[in-house]
Short mmCIF file of C-alpha atoms in Angstrom, two decimals:
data_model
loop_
_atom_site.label_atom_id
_atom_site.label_comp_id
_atom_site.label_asym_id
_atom_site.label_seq_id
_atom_site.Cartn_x
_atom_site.Cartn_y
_atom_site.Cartn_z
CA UNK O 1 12.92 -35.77 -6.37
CA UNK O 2 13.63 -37.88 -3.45
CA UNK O 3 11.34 -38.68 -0.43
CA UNK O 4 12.07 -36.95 2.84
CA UNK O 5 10.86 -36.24 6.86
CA UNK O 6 9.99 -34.03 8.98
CA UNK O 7 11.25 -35.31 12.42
CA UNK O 8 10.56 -32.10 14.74
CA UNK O 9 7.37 -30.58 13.91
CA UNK O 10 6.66 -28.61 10.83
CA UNK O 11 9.62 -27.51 8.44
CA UNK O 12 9.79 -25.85 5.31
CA UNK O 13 9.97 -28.66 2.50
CA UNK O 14 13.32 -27.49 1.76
CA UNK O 15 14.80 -27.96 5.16
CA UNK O 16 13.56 -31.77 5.45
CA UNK O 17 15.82 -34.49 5.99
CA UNK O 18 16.62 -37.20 3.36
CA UNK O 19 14.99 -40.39 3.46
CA UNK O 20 17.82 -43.00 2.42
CA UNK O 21 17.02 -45.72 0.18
CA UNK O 22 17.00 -48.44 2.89
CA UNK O 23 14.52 -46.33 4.98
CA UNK O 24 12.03 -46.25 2.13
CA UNK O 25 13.04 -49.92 1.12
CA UNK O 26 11.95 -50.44 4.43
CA UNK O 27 8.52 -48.90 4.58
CA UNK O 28 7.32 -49.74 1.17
CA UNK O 29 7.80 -53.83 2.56
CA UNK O 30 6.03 -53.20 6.08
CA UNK O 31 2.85 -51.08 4.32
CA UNK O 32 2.57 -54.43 1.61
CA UNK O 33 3.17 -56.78 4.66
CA UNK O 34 0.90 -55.04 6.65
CA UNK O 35 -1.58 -55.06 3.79
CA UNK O 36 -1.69 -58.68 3.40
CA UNK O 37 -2.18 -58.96 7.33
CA UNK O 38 -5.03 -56.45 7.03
CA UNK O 39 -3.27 -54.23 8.99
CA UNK O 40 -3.78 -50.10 8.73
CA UNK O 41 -0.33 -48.96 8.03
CA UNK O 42 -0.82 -45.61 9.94
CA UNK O 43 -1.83 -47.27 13.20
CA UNK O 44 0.61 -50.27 14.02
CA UNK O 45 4.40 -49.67 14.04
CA UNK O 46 6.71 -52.56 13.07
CA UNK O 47 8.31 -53.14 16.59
CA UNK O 48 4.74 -54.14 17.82
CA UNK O 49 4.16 -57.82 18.87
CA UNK O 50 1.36 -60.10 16.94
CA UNK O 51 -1.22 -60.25 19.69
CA UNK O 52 -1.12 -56.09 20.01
CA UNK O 53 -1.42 -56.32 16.09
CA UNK O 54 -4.82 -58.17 16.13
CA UNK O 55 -6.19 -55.56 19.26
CA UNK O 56 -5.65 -52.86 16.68
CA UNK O 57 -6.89 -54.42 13.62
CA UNK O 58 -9.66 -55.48 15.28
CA UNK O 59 -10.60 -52.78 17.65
CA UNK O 60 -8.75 -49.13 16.67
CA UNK O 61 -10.36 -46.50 15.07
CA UNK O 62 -8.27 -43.65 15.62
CA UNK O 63 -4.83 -43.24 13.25
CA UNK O 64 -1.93 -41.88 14.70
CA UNK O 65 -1.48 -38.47 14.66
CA UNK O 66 0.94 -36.55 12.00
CA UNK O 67 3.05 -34.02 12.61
CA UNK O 68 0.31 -31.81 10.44
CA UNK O 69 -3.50 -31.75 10.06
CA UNK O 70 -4.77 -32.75 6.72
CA UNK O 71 -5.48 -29.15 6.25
CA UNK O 72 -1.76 -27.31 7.06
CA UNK O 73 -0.30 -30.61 4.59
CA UNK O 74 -2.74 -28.56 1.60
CA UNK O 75 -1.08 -25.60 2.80
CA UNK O 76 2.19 -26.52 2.36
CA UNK O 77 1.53 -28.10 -0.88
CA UNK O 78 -0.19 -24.93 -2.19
CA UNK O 79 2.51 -22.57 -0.99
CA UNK O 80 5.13 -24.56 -2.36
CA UNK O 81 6.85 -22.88 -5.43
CA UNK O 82 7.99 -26.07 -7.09
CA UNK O 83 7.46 -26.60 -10.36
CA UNK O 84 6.07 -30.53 -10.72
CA UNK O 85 3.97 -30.92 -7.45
CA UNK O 86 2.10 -34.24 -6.64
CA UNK O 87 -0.38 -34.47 -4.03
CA UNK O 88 -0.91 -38.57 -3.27
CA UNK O 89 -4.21 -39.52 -0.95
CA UNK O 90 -3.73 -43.20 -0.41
CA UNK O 91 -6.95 -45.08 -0.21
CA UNK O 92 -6.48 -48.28 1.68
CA UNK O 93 -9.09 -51.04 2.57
CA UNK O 94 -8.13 -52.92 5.77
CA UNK O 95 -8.75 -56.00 8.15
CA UNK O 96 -8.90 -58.86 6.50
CA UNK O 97 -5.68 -61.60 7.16
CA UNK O 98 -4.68 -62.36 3.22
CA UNK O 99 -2.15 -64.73 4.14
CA UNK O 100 -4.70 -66.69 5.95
CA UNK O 101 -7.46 -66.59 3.31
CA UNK O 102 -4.76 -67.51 0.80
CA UNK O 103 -3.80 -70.32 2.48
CA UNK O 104 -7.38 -71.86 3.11
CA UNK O 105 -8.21 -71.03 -0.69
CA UNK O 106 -5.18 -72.95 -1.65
CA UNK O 107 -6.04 -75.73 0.75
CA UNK O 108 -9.42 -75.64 -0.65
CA UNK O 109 -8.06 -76.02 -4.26
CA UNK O 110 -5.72 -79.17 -3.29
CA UNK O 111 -8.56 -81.35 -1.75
CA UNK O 112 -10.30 -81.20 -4.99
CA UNK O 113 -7.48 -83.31 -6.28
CA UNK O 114 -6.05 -80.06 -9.26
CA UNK O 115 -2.38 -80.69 -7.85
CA UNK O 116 -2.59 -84.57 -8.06
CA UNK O 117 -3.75 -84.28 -11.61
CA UNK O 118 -1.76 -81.60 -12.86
CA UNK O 119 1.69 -82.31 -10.88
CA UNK O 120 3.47 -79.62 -12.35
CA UNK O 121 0.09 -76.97 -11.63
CA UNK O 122 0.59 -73.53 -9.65
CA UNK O 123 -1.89 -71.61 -8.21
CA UNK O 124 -1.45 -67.68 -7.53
CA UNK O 125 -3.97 -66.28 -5.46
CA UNK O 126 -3.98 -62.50 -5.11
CA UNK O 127 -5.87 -59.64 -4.11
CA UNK O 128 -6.59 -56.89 -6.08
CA UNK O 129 -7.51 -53.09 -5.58
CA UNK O 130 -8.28 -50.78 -8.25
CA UNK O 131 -7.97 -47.07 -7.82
CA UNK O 132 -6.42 -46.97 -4.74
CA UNK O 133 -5.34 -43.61 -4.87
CA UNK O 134 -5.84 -39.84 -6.37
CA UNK O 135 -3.27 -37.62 -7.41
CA UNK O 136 -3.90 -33.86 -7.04
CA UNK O 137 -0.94 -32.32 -9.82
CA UNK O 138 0.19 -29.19 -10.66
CA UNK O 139 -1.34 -27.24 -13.82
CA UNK O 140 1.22 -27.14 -15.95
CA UNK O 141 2.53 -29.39 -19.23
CA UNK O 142 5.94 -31.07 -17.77
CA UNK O 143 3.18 -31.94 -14.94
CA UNK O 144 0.60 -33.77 -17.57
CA UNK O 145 3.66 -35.47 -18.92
CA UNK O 146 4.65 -37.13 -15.78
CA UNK O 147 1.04 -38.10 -15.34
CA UNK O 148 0.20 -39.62 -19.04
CA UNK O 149 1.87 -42.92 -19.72
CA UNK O 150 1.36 -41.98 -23.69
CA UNK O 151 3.00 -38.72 -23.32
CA UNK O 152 5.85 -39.85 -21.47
CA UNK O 153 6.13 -42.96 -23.85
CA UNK O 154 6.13 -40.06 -27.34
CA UNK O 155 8.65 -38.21 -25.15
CA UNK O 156 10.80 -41.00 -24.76
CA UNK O 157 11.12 -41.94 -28.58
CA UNK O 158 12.16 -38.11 -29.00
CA UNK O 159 14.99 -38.80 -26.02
CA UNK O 160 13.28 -35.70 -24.26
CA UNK O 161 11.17 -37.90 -21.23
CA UNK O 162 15.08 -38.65 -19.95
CA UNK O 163 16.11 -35.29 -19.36
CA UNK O 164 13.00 -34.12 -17.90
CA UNK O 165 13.15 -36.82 -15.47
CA UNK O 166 16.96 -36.34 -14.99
CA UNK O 167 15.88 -32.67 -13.68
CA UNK O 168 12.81 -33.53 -11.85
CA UNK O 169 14.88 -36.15 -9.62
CA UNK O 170 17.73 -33.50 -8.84
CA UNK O 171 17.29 -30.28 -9.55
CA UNK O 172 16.68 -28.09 -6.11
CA UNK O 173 13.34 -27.30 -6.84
CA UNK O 174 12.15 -29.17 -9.72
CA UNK O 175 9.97 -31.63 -8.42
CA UNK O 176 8.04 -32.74 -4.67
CA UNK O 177 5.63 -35.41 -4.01
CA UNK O 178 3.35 -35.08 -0.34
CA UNK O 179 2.84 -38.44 -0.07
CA UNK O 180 1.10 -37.99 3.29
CA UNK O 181 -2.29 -38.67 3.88
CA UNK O 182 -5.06 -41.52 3.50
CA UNK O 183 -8.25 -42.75 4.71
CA UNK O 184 -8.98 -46.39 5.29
CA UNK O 185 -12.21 -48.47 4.72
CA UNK O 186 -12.15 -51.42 7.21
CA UNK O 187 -14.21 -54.44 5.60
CA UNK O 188 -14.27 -55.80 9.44
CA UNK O 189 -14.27 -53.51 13.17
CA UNK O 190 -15.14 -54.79 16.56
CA UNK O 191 -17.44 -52.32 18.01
CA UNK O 192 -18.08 -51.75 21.89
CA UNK O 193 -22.33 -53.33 22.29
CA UNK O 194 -23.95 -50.12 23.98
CA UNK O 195 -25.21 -51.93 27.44
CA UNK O 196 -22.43 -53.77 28.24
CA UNK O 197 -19.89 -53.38 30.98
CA UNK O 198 -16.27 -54.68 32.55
CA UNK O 199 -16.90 -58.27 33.16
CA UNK O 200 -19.50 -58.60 31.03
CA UNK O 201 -20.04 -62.27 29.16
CA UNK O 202 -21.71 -63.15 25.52
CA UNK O 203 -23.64 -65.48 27.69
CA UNK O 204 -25.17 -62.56 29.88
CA UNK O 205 -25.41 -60.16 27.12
CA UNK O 206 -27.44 -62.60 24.73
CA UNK O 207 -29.68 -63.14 27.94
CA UNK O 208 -30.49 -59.62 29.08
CA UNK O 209 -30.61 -57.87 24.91
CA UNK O 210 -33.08 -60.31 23.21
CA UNK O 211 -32.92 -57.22 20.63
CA UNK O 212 -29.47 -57.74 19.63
CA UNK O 213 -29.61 -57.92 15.51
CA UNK O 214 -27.59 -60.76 15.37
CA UNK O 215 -28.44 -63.46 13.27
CA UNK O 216 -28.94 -66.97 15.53
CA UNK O 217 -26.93 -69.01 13.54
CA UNK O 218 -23.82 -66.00 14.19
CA UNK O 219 -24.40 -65.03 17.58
CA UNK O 220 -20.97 -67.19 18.94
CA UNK O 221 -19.11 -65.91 16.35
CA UNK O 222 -20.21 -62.17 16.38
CA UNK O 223 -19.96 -61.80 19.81
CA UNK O 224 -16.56 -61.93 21.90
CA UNK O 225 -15.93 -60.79 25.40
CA UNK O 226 -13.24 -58.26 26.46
CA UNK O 227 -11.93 -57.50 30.01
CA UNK O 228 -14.03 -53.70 28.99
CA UNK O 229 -17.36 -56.08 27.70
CA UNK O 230 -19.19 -57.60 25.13
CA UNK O 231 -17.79 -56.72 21.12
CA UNK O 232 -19.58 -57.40 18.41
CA UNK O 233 -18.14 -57.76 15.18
CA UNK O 234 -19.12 -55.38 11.87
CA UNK O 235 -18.95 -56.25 8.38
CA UNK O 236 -17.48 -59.26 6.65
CA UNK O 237 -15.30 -61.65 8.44
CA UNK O 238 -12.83 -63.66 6.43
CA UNK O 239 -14.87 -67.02 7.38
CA UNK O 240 -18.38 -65.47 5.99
CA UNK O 241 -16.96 -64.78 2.60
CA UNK O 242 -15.30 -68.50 2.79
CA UNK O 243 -18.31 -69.91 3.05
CA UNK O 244 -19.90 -68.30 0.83
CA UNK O 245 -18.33 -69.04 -1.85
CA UNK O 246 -16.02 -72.12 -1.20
CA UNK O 247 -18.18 -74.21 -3.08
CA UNK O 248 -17.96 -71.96 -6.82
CA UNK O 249 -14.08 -71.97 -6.17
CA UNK O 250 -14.43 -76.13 -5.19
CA UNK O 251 -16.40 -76.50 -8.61
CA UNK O 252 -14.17 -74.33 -10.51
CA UNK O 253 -11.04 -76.62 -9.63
CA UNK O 254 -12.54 -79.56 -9.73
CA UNK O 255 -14.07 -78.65 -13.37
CA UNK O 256 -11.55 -76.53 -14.97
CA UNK O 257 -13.13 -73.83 -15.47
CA UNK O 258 -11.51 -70.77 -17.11
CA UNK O 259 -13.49 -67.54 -16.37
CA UNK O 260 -12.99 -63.94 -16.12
CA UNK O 261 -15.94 -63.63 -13.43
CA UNK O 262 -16.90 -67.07 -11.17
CA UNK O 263 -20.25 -67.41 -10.95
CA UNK O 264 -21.12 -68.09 -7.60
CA UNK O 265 -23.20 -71.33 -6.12
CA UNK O 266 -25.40 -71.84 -4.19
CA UNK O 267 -25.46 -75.94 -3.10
CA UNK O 268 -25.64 -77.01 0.38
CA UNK O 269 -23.24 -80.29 0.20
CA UNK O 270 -19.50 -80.65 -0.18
CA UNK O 271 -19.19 -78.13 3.03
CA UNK O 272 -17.55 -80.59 5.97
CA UNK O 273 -13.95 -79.23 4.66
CA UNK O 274 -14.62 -75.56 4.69
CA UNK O 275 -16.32 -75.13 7.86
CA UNK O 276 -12.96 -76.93 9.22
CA UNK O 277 -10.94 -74.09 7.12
CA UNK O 278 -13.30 -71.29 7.70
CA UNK O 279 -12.93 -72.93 11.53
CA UNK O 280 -9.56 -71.39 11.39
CA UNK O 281 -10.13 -68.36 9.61
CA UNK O 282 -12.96 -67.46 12.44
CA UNK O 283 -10.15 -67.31 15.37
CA UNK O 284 -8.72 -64.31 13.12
#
């Protein structure tokens, strides 16, 4: 089973072009770069410059369009007479800059003093997503064998799991994967403010809509002005969740801790350093 194209409108799964192993190399390293930049991986093509990167992030709602609906892509799985079918829907959640929250953390860590006393320390900081996607299979045993890790593992003592997977990946027929459809769940957007126009400032805006539900203490950083007028920013911005919880991950270094879940605290001191960081993180 090998991935393939469709590169002039619809065509029948057995008429698609190959995707070489450089092409897929290629696009399996730009959706996990463009995952730790936040980015949606259906909306922002690689050849794009930074700047046009953070519009989209930012701003862009609408994914580009494929050369099916979600619906005729069901279709084509359904009427398909191969024998191990797999149906992928990606589930992606978007917008936050990891690199640049990884760096601040690690910052973070290293003014508490852990790499001074522990020279030879390293810290890994990663993000990670559970069920990020759902397979839809077909209903038949060589299918649940592919999808249970204990089946294929009794299969494999038997020498039978080889075979099987020897036919799936080249036998005309044998096996497909439509791996070609997601939905994304931004944890930030930039949203158009209904009574705002071209030209419009935050200055104006904050004047004229004493209604805005903006907290006081937020308003300079919720609020940015665009040639088409006033945005204002929804959900969690990278600098929020800094602050919120710079100090647990502070105390954590600075004490050692080893826990599965970090409690998180609530102390007001200690905070000149991360507002400097989360300084940073705000021009995101």
């Amino acid at each position: 089973m090998r991935m393939s194209a469709e590169e002039n409108g619809p065509t029948n799964i057995e008429r698609r072009r190959f995707v070489s192993g450089d092409e897929q190399d290629a696009q399996e390293a730009w959706l996990d770069d463009s995952e730790r930049r936040g980015v949606p991986p259906w909306t922002i093509p690689p050849s794009k410059s930074h700047n046009q990167e953070e519009k989209n992030v930012e701003r862009t709602t609408k994914p580009l369009a494929s050369s099916r609906s979600f619906e005729d892509w069901l279709v084509d799985y359904c009427r398909s007479k191969r024998v191990i079918k797999d149906f992928k829907l990606s589930k992606v959640i978007y917008g936050w800059n990891q690199n640049a929250l990884t760096q601040s953390i690690e910052e973070l860590i290293r003014s508490t003093g852990y790499y001074v006393n522990h020279s030879h320390a390293s810290v890994h900081i990663k993000f990670h997503s559970s069920s990020t996607c759902v397979h839809v299979r077909s209903p038949n045993f060589v299918s649940k064998i592919f999808s249970s890790w204990v089946l294929m593992t009794l299969f494999s003592l038997i020498l039978v799991f080889p075979f099987l997977w020897l036919w799936r990946r080249y036998w005309p027929g044998a096996g497909g994967k439509w791996s070609v459809a997601g939905v994304g769940f931004p944890v930030k957007r930039w949203e158009l403010l209904k009574g705002t126009f071209p030209g419009d400032t935050v200055e104006a805006v904050k004047a004229r809509l004493a209604s805005m539900p903006v907290k006081q203490k937020e308003e300079e950083k919720r609020l940015k002005a665009e040639p088409d007028g006033v945005w204002i920013l929804q959900g969690t911005h990278e600098g929020d969740w800094f602050r919120a919880w710079e100090l647990s991950i502070r105390l954590a270094a600075r004490d050692r801790q080893r826990v599965k879940w970090l409690s998180r605290q609530t102390l007001d001191h200690e905070r000149i350093d991360a507002n400097i960081l989360a300084g940073e993180l705000d021009r995101l």
